[in-house]
Amino acid sequence: MKVTEHLEKAKDTIFSFEILPPLKGQNINNIFGAIDQLLEFDPPFVNVTYHREEVVYNKLDNGLLEQKVVKKRPGTVGICAAIQSKYKIDAVPHILCGGFTKEDTENVLIDLNFLSIDNVLALRGDSMKNQTSFVPEPDGHRFASELIAQIKGMNKGVYLDKDLKNKTKTDFCVGGAAYPEKHFEAPNLNTDIQRAKEKVEAGAEYLTTQLFFDNEKFFHFVDQCRKAGITVPIIPGIKPIATKRHLSILPTIFHCDLPDDLIKAVADCKDNKQVRQVGIEWGIEQCKELKKAGVPAIHYYSMGKVDNVEKIAREVF
Ligand code: FAD
């Protein structure tokens, strides 16, 4: 079933979460363990992130650096197929512009279609660490809106090779990303909202947000989106803070502001066990308020360890 169908059918806010494929070499049981822990909250769909190749540098015996391109977390499509087969829950693979030519994209969509995976979250992806800004593949997409247009094109039977015979129309439900505190490259929030609108015009049927800690920012964002004519469901993304280090790395990586009260509560903690508890309590308050406001679903960024998500969900769902 499609994410949009789940959202339409639901009588109350849906619980959902995303998982990361395991590091290369590890098996899938940790992922199943995380899903097992959250099953009682009835997630109708589970997102699986995509991790593009990375450049790493190894120091050689002669002191020189060797540059290698590695994929540390492959397996997104396989995990999605495994989740659907084992749990009968819809899987939502994330797919990227970065690292993909249009043909690579077409081929991955064909794989997903054959596996009866009919949901995708379409994203641009970030730049590689050795690049200062995002560089698309030659013959790849520059923006998520272009990727969304390609997927929606396949739903109408449009393939790159126009001479193909008996073309199958795919039937993907496509989501896109949105940023309550704006995407860091956008000159301002209004411009970024116009870009989000372009994604919806290209075919995104719902938007899932970047993580945020201040609900007012989310409510303001949704209000501005509605004023700009974006009518699709907007799903808030929540990540419980769990370590003191998050105070600096979350703003660096995700470009989000942390409220003063949260910073103070974390700073006052003696250790990360206490920080985890602060994160759970903050998450419970945030999610209760979002649910009361009638959000269609809450999307939890689990980052592998789900005990805190479980504790929040127990109080909220
Ligand atoms: P876009 O919508 O293409 O926007 C990127 C930037 O370009 C924005 O600043 C936008 O304002 C601007 N822009 C858009 N269109 C135009 C245009 N026509 N002209 C000029 N500027 C334009 N990353 C991963 O690598 N793997 C994942 O699995 C993953 N999952 C994510 C899940 C969610 C819910 C979210 C919110 C993010 C996720 N990301 C993931 C991160 C995401 O890839 C980055 O935030 C990336 O930098 C932007 O992706 P996007 O799809 O929002 O890009």
Short mmCIF file of C-alpha atoms and ligand atoms in Angstrom, two decimals:
data_model
loop_
_atom_site.label_atom_id
_atom_site.label_comp_id
_atom_site.label_asym_id
_atom_site.label_seq_id
_atom_site.Cartn_x
_atom_site.Cartn_y
_atom_site.Cartn_z
CA MET A 1 0.00 0.00 0.00
CA LYS A 2 1.12 3.55 -0.60
CA VAL A 3 2.18 5.95 2.15
CA THR A 4 -0.57 8.35 1.03
CA GLU A 5 -3.17 5.58 1.31
CA HIS A 6 -2.00 4.83 4.85
CA LEU A 7 -2.26 8.53 5.71
CA GLU A 8 -5.76 8.81 4.22
CA LYS A 9 -6.98 5.66 5.99
CA ALA A 10 -5.54 6.53 9.42
CA LYS A 11 -7.92 7.84 12.08
CA ASP A 12 -5.08 9.20 14.19
CA THR A 13 -1.41 10.19 13.90
CA ILE A 14 0.67 7.34 12.44
CA PHE A 15 3.86 6.12 14.12
CA SER A 16 6.73 5.64 11.67
CA PHE A 17 10.50 5.52 11.73
CA GLU A 18 13.57 5.23 9.57
CA ILE A 19 16.43 2.80 9.85
CA LEU A 20 19.93 2.79 8.42
CA PRO A 21 21.34 -0.21 6.55
CA PRO A 22 24.02 -1.90 8.69
CA LEU A 23 27.68 -1.15 8.12
CA LYS A 24 29.15 -3.33 5.40
CA GLY A 25 30.03 -6.77 6.75
CA GLN A 26 27.37 -6.77 9.48
CA ASN A 27 24.22 -8.84 9.15
CA ILE A 28 20.58 -7.78 9.03
CA ASN A 29 19.63 -9.07 12.49
CA ASN A 30 20.27 -5.74 14.24
CA ILE A 31 17.80 -4.11 11.86
CA PHE A 32 15.21 -6.79 12.56
CA GLY A 33 15.88 -6.36 16.30
CA ALA A 34 15.13 -2.61 16.03
CA ILE A 35 11.94 -3.23 14.07
CA ASP A 36 10.82 -5.94 16.52
CA GLN A 37 11.18 -3.45 19.37
CA LEU A 38 8.86 -0.94 17.67
CA LEU A 39 6.28 -3.29 16.11
CA GLU A 40 3.74 -2.85 18.92
CA PHE A 41 3.20 0.78 17.82
CA ASP A 42 1.87 -0.45 14.47
CA PRO A 43 4.10 1.33 11.97
CA PRO A 44 2.39 0.92 8.57
CA PHE A 45 5.58 1.88 6.76
CA VAL A 46 9.29 1.99 7.56
CA ASN A 47 11.84 4.17 5.77
CA VAL A 48 15.29 2.85 4.88
CA THR A 49 18.00 5.44 4.25
CA TYR A 50 20.40 5.40 1.30
CA HIS A 51 24.12 6.04 1.77
CA ARG A 52 26.13 7.01 -1.23
CA GLU A 53 29.80 6.29 -1.72
CA GLU A 54 32.34 8.16 0.43
CA VAL A 55 35.93 9.16 -0.13
CA VAL A 56 38.28 7.85 2.59
CA TYR A 57 42.02 8.35 2.96
CA ASN A 58 44.28 5.54 4.25
CA LYS A 59 47.78 6.32 5.48
CA LEU A 60 50.31 4.10 3.72
CA ASP A 61 53.59 2.80 5.26
CA ASN A 62 55.56 5.35 3.22
CA GLY A 63 53.52 8.19 4.80
CA LEU A 64 51.53 8.95 1.64
CA LEU A 65 47.75 8.97 1.66
CA GLU A 66 45.78 6.57 -0.50
CA GLN A 67 42.35 7.80 -1.59
CA LYS A 68 39.61 5.18 -1.79
CA VAL A 69 35.93 5.41 -2.66
CA VAL A 70 33.84 3.12 -0.45
CA LYS A 71 30.18 2.43 0.20
CA LYS A 72 29.96 1.89 3.95
CA ARG A 73 26.24 1.09 4.18
CA PRO A 74 25.05 -0.68 1.04
CA GLY A 75 21.86 -2.75 0.94
CA THR A 76 18.93 -0.32 1.00
CA VAL A 77 16.91 -2.17 -1.65
CA GLY A 78 17.63 -5.61 -0.16
CA ILE A 79 16.61 -4.47 3.33
CA CYS A 80 13.36 -3.02 1.97
CA ALA A 81 12.54 -6.32 0.27
CA ALA A 82 13.40 -8.23 3.46
CA ILE A 83 11.18 -5.95 5.60
CA GLN A 84 8.21 -6.34 3.28
CA SER A 85 8.63 -10.10 3.15
CA LYS A 86 9.18 -10.64 6.90
CA TYR A 87 6.81 -8.09 8.44
CA LYS A 88 4.28 -7.32 5.67
CA ILE A 89 4.98 -3.65 6.41
CA ASP A 90 5.52 -1.27 3.51
CA ALA A 91 9.14 -0.24 3.07
CA VAL A 92 10.08 3.20 1.80
CA PRO A 93 13.58 3.21 0.30
CA HIS A 94 15.30 6.57 0.05
CA ILE A 95 16.77 7.20 -3.36
CA LEU A 96 19.22 9.90 -4.28
CA CYS A 97 20.33 12.07 -7.17
CA GLY A 98 23.91 11.94 -5.87
CA GLY A 99 25.96 9.11 -7.36
CA PHE A 100 23.19 8.12 -9.79
CA THR A 101 22.92 8.68 -13.52
CA LYS A 102 19.38 8.79 -14.88
CA GLU A 103 19.92 5.26 -16.15
CA ASP A 104 21.04 4.04 -12.71
CA THR A 105 17.85 5.58 -11.33
CA GLU A 106 15.71 3.89 -13.95
CA ASN A 107 17.35 0.54 -13.18
CA VAL A 108 16.87 0.83 -9.42
CA LEU A 109 13.22 1.75 -9.98
CA ILE A 110 12.83 -1.36 -12.15
CA ASP A 111 14.29 -3.47 -9.29
CA LEU A 112 11.91 -1.86 -6.79
CA ASN A 113 8.95 -2.41 -9.10
CA PHE A 114 9.81 -6.10 -9.51
CA LEU A 115 10.04 -6.40 -5.71
CA SER A 116 6.56 -4.82 -5.25
CA ILE A 117 8.07 -1.85 -3.43
CA ASP A 118 5.89 1.02 -4.55
CA ASN A 119 6.97 3.82 -2.23
CA VAL A 120 10.12 5.93 -2.47
CA LEU A 121 11.43 9.04 -0.73
CA ALA A 122 13.26 11.02 -3.43
CA LEU A 123 16.20 13.14 -2.28
CA ARG A 124 19.09 15.00 -3.78
CA GLY A 125 21.65 13.80 -1.24
CA ASP A 126 24.55 15.83 0.12
CA SER A 127 27.84 16.66 -1.50
CA MET A 128 30.73 14.23 -1.04
CA LYS A 129 33.17 15.19 1.74
CA ASN A 130 35.83 16.11 -0.83
CA GLN A 131 33.47 18.49 -2.65
CA THR A 132 32.45 21.97 -1.55
CA SER A 133 29.02 21.76 -3.14
CA PHE A 134 26.77 19.09 -4.60
CA VAL A 135 27.99 17.77 -7.94
CA PRO A 136 25.53 15.64 -9.92
CA GLU A 137 26.72 12.72 -12.01
CA PRO A 138 27.16 13.49 -15.69
CA ASP A 139 23.64 12.73 -16.91
CA GLY A 140 22.34 12.69 -13.34
CA HIS A 141 19.86 14.96 -11.60
CA ARG A 142 20.78 18.27 -9.94
CA PHE A 143 17.71 18.60 -7.73
CA ALA A 144 15.21 16.27 -6.09
CA SER A 145 12.42 17.81 -8.21
CA GLU A 146 14.11 16.42 -11.35
CA LEU A 147 14.40 12.95 -9.78
CA ILE A 148 10.74 13.08 -8.77
CA ALA A 149 9.80 14.01 -12.34
CA GLN A 150 11.68 10.97 -13.66
CA ILE A 151 9.90 8.63 -11.23
CA LYS A 152 6.51 10.11 -12.06
CA GLY A 153 7.40 9.78 -15.75
CA MET A 154 7.94 6.03 -15.30
CA ASN A 155 4.48 5.89 -13.70
CA LYS A 156 3.24 7.08 -17.11
CA GLY A 157 5.44 4.58 -18.99
CA VAL A 158 8.16 7.07 -19.92
CA TYR A 159 11.58 5.35 -20.03
CA LEU A 160 14.88 6.86 -21.15
CA ASP A 161 14.93 4.68 -24.26
CA LYS A 162 11.92 5.83 -26.22
CA ASP A 163 12.09 2.81 -28.54
CA LEU A 164 11.39 0.21 -25.82
CA LYS A 165 8.42 -2.00 -26.60
CA ASN A 166 5.57 -3.00 -24.22
CA LYS A 167 6.64 -0.54 -21.55
CA THR A 168 5.32 -1.24 -18.04
CA LYS A 169 3.92 1.73 -16.17
CA THR A 170 5.25 1.73 -12.61
CA ASP A 171 3.06 2.95 -9.75
CA PHE A 172 5.31 4.69 -7.23
CA CYS A 173 4.09 6.93 -4.45
CA VAL A 174 6.80 9.56 -4.07
CA GLY A 175 7.69 11.63 -1.02
CA GLY A 176 10.13 14.54 -0.77
CA ALA A 177 12.13 16.26 1.98
CA ALA A 178 11.27 19.58 3.63
CA TYR A 179 13.07 21.83 6.09
CA PRO A 180 11.21 23.76 8.85
CA GLU A 181 14.42 25.75 9.46
CA LYS A 182 15.20 25.92 5.70
CA HIS A 183 17.73 23.84 3.79
CA PHE A 184 21.19 25.21 4.58
CA GLU A 185 21.93 26.14 0.96
CA ALA A 186 18.68 28.07 0.45
CA PRO A 187 18.96 31.88 0.69
CA ASN A 188 15.87 32.06 2.90
CA LEU A 189 12.86 30.06 4.09
CA ASN A 190 10.47 31.49 1.49
CA THR A 191 12.74 30.50 -1.39
CA ASP A 192 13.14 27.02 0.06
CA ILE A 193 9.36 26.69 0.38
CA GLN A 194 9.02 27.63 -3.30
CA ARG A 195 11.52 24.83 -4.05
CA ALA A 196 9.45 22.43 -1.96
CA LYS A 197 6.43 23.51 -3.99
CA GLU A 198 8.32 22.64 -7.17
CA LYS A 199 8.85 19.14 -5.77
CA VAL A 200 5.13 18.81 -5.16
CA GLU A 201 4.37 20.12 -8.66
CA ALA A 202 6.82 17.52 -10.03
CA GLY A 203 4.81 14.80 -8.24
CA ALA A 204 5.78 14.57 -4.54
CA GLU A 205 2.64 13.41 -2.76
CA TYR A 206 3.81 14.17 0.77
CA LEU A 207 6.80 15.82 2.47
CA THR A 208 8.80 14.53 5.43
CA THR A 209 10.75 17.12 7.40
CA GLN A 210 14.26 17.39 8.63
CA LEU A 211 14.55 16.89 12.39
CA PHE A 212 13.71 19.86 14.60
CA PHE A 213 13.42 20.45 18.36
CA ASP A 214 11.12 23.46 18.47
CA ASN A 215 7.55 22.73 17.42
CA GLU A 216 6.86 26.43 16.79
CA LYS A 217 9.30 26.27 13.87
CA PHE A 218 7.37 23.32 12.42
CA PHE A 219 3.96 24.96 12.89
CA HIS A 220 5.22 28.19 11.29
CA PHE A 221 6.69 26.20 8.39
CA VAL A 222 3.45 24.29 7.74
CA ASP A 223 1.53 27.56 7.88
CA GLN A 224 3.87 29.16 5.32
CA CYS A 225 3.66 26.07 3.07
CA ARG A 226 -0.14 26.21 3.13
CA LYS A 227 -0.04 29.94 2.28
CA ALA A 228 2.30 29.11 -0.61
CA GLY A 229 -0.25 26.60 -1.93
CA ILE A 230 1.40 23.34 -0.78
CA THR A 231 -1.51 21.12 0.17
CA VAL A 232 0.13 17.68 0.55
CA PRO A 233 0.59 16.06 4.00
CA ILE A 234 3.69 17.26 5.87
CA ILE A 235 5.17 14.68 8.25
CA PRO A 236 7.36 16.01 11.08
CA GLY A 237 10.74 14.34 11.66
CA ILE A 238 11.85 13.83 15.27
CA LYS A 239 15.16 12.76 16.71
CA PRO A 240 15.60 12.38 20.47
CA ILE A 241 18.82 13.98 21.64
CA ALA A 242 20.99 11.29 23.27
CA THR A 243 24.52 12.53 23.98
CA LYS A 244 26.22 15.78 25.02
CA ARG A 245 28.03 15.69 21.70
CA HIS A 246 24.69 16.08 19.91
CA LEU A 247 24.65 19.71 21.07
CA SER A 248 27.34 20.44 18.52
CA ILE A 249 26.99 17.73 15.89
CA LEU A 250 23.23 17.97 15.27
CA PRO A 251 23.39 21.68 14.33
CA THR A 252 26.50 21.01 12.23
CA ILE A 253 25.05 18.09 10.30
CA PHE A 254 21.35 18.94 10.21
CA HIS A 255 21.44 22.74 10.43
CA CYS A 256 18.82 22.90 13.17
CA ASP A 257 18.62 25.23 16.17
CA LEU A 258 18.34 23.82 19.67
CA PRO A 259 16.09 25.67 22.15
CA ASP A 260 17.79 27.27 25.18
CA ASP A 261 15.86 25.09 27.66
CA LEU A 262 17.02 21.92 25.94
CA ILE A 263 20.64 23.07 25.81
CA LYS A 264 20.55 23.92 29.51
CA ALA A 265 18.94 20.61 30.47
CA VAL A 266 21.59 18.68 28.52
CA ALA A 267 24.46 20.82 29.84
CA ASP A 268 23.28 20.13 33.43
CA CYS A 269 23.46 16.35 32.92
CA LYS A 270 26.23 14.42 34.68
CA ASP A 271 26.54 11.78 31.94
CA ASN A 272 25.01 10.61 28.68
CA LYS A 273 22.58 8.30 30.52
CA GLN A 274 20.98 11.44 31.93
CA VAL A 275 21.13 13.15 28.53
CA ARG A 276 19.26 10.21 26.99
CA GLN A 277 16.53 10.66 29.61
CA VAL A 278 16.34 14.42 28.88
CA GLY A 279 15.99 13.57 25.17
CA ILE A 280 13.17 11.13 25.90
CA GLU A 281 11.29 13.65 28.03
CA TRP A 282 11.74 16.42 25.44
CA GLY A 283 10.62 14.01 22.70
CA ILE A 284 7.50 13.01 24.64
CA GLU A 285 6.45 16.66 25.10
CA GLN A 286 7.23 17.52 21.48
CA CYS A 287 5.33 14.53 20.09
CA LYS A 288 2.31 14.93 22.38
CA GLU A 289 1.95 18.51 21.14
CA LEU A 290 2.39 17.49 17.47
CA LYS A 291 -0.16 14.71 17.85
CA LYS A 292 -2.61 17.08 19.53
CA ALA A 293 -2.15 19.44 16.58
CA GLY A 294 -3.25 16.59 14.28
CA VAL A 295 -0.06 15.85 12.32
CA PRO A 296 -0.65 12.95 9.90
CA ALA A 297 2.33 10.90 11.13
CA ILE A 298 5.51 11.29 13.16
CA HIS A 299 8.70 10.08 11.53
CA TYR A 300 11.42 9.08 14.02
CA TYR A 301 15.06 9.26 13.07
CA SER A 302 16.25 6.18 14.95
CA MET A 303 19.92 6.09 13.83
CA GLY A 304 20.09 2.44 14.85
CA LYS A 305 19.32 2.53 18.59
CA VAL A 306 15.59 2.58 19.23
CA ASP A 307 15.18 2.27 23.01
CA ASN A 308 14.52 6.03 23.31
CA VAL A 309 12.07 6.02 20.39
CA GLU A 310 10.27 3.11 22.08
CA LYS A 311 9.98 5.04 25.37
CA ILE A 312 8.62 8.12 23.58
CA ALA A 313 6.16 6.07 21.52
CA ARG A 314 4.88 4.32 24.66
CA GLU A 315 3.77 7.69 26.07
CA VAL A 316 2.46 9.16 22.82
CA PHE A 317 0.84 6.37 20.74
P1 FAD B 1 16.53 19.49 -3.04
O1 FAD B 1 15.05 19.51 -2.86
O2 FAD B 1 17.03 19.25 -4.44
O3 FAD B 1 17.10 20.87 -2.50
C1 FAD B 1 18.49 21.06 -2.29
C2 FAD B 1 18.80 22.56 -2.31
O4 FAD B 1 18.64 23.08 -3.61
C3 FAD B 1 17.88 23.38 -1.41
O5 FAD B 1 18.64 24.43 -0.87
C4 FAD B 1 16.84 23.94 -2.38
O6 FAD B 1 16.30 25.16 -1.91
C5 FAD B 1 17.69 24.14 -3.63
N1 FAD B 1 16.95 23.99 -4.89
C6 FAD B 1 16.01 23.07 -5.19
N2 FAD B 1 15.61 23.22 -6.47
C7 FAD B 1 16.33 24.26 -6.99
C8 FAD B 1 16.40 24.89 -8.27
N3 FAD B 1 15.61 24.49 -9.27
N4 FAD B 1 17.26 25.92 -8.44
C9 FAD B 1 18.07 26.34 -7.41
N5 FAD B 1 18.04 25.78 -6.18
C10 FAD B 1 17.19 24.75 -5.97
N6 FAD B 1 20.49 12.07 2.59
C11 FAD B 1 21.06 10.91 2.20
O7 FAD B 1 22.17 10.91 1.67
N7 FAD B 1 20.41 9.71 2.37
C12 FAD B 1 19.18 9.63 2.93
O8 FAD B 1 18.62 8.54 3.08
C13 FAD B 1 18.55 10.85 3.36
N8 FAD B 1 17.31 10.84 3.92
C14 FAD B 1 16.70 12.03 4.24
C15 FAD B 1 15.39 11.99 4.76
C16 FAD B 1 14.74 13.18 5.11
C17 FAD B 1 13.33 13.12 5.64
C18 FAD B 1 15.43 14.42 4.96
C19 FAD B 1 14.75 15.71 5.34
C20 FAD B 1 16.72 14.46 4.45
C21 FAD B 1 17.37 13.26 4.08
N9 FAD B 1 18.66 13.25 3.55
C22 FAD B 1 19.24 12.08 3.15
C23 FAD B 1 19.42 14.51 3.42
C24 FAD B 1 19.24 15.20 2.07
O9 FAD B 1 19.77 14.39 1.03
C25 FAD B 1 19.96 16.55 2.13
O10 FAD B 1 19.31 17.39 3.03
C26 FAD B 1 20.23 17.25 0.81
O11 FAD B 1 21.20 18.28 1.04
C27 FAD B 1 19.02 17.91 0.17
O12 FAD B 1 18.14 17.00 -0.31
P2 FAD B 1 16.72 17.48 -0.93
O13 FAD B 1 16.08 16.28 -1.49
O14 FAD B 1 15.96 18.28 0.06
O15 FAD B 1 17.24 18.43 -2.13
#
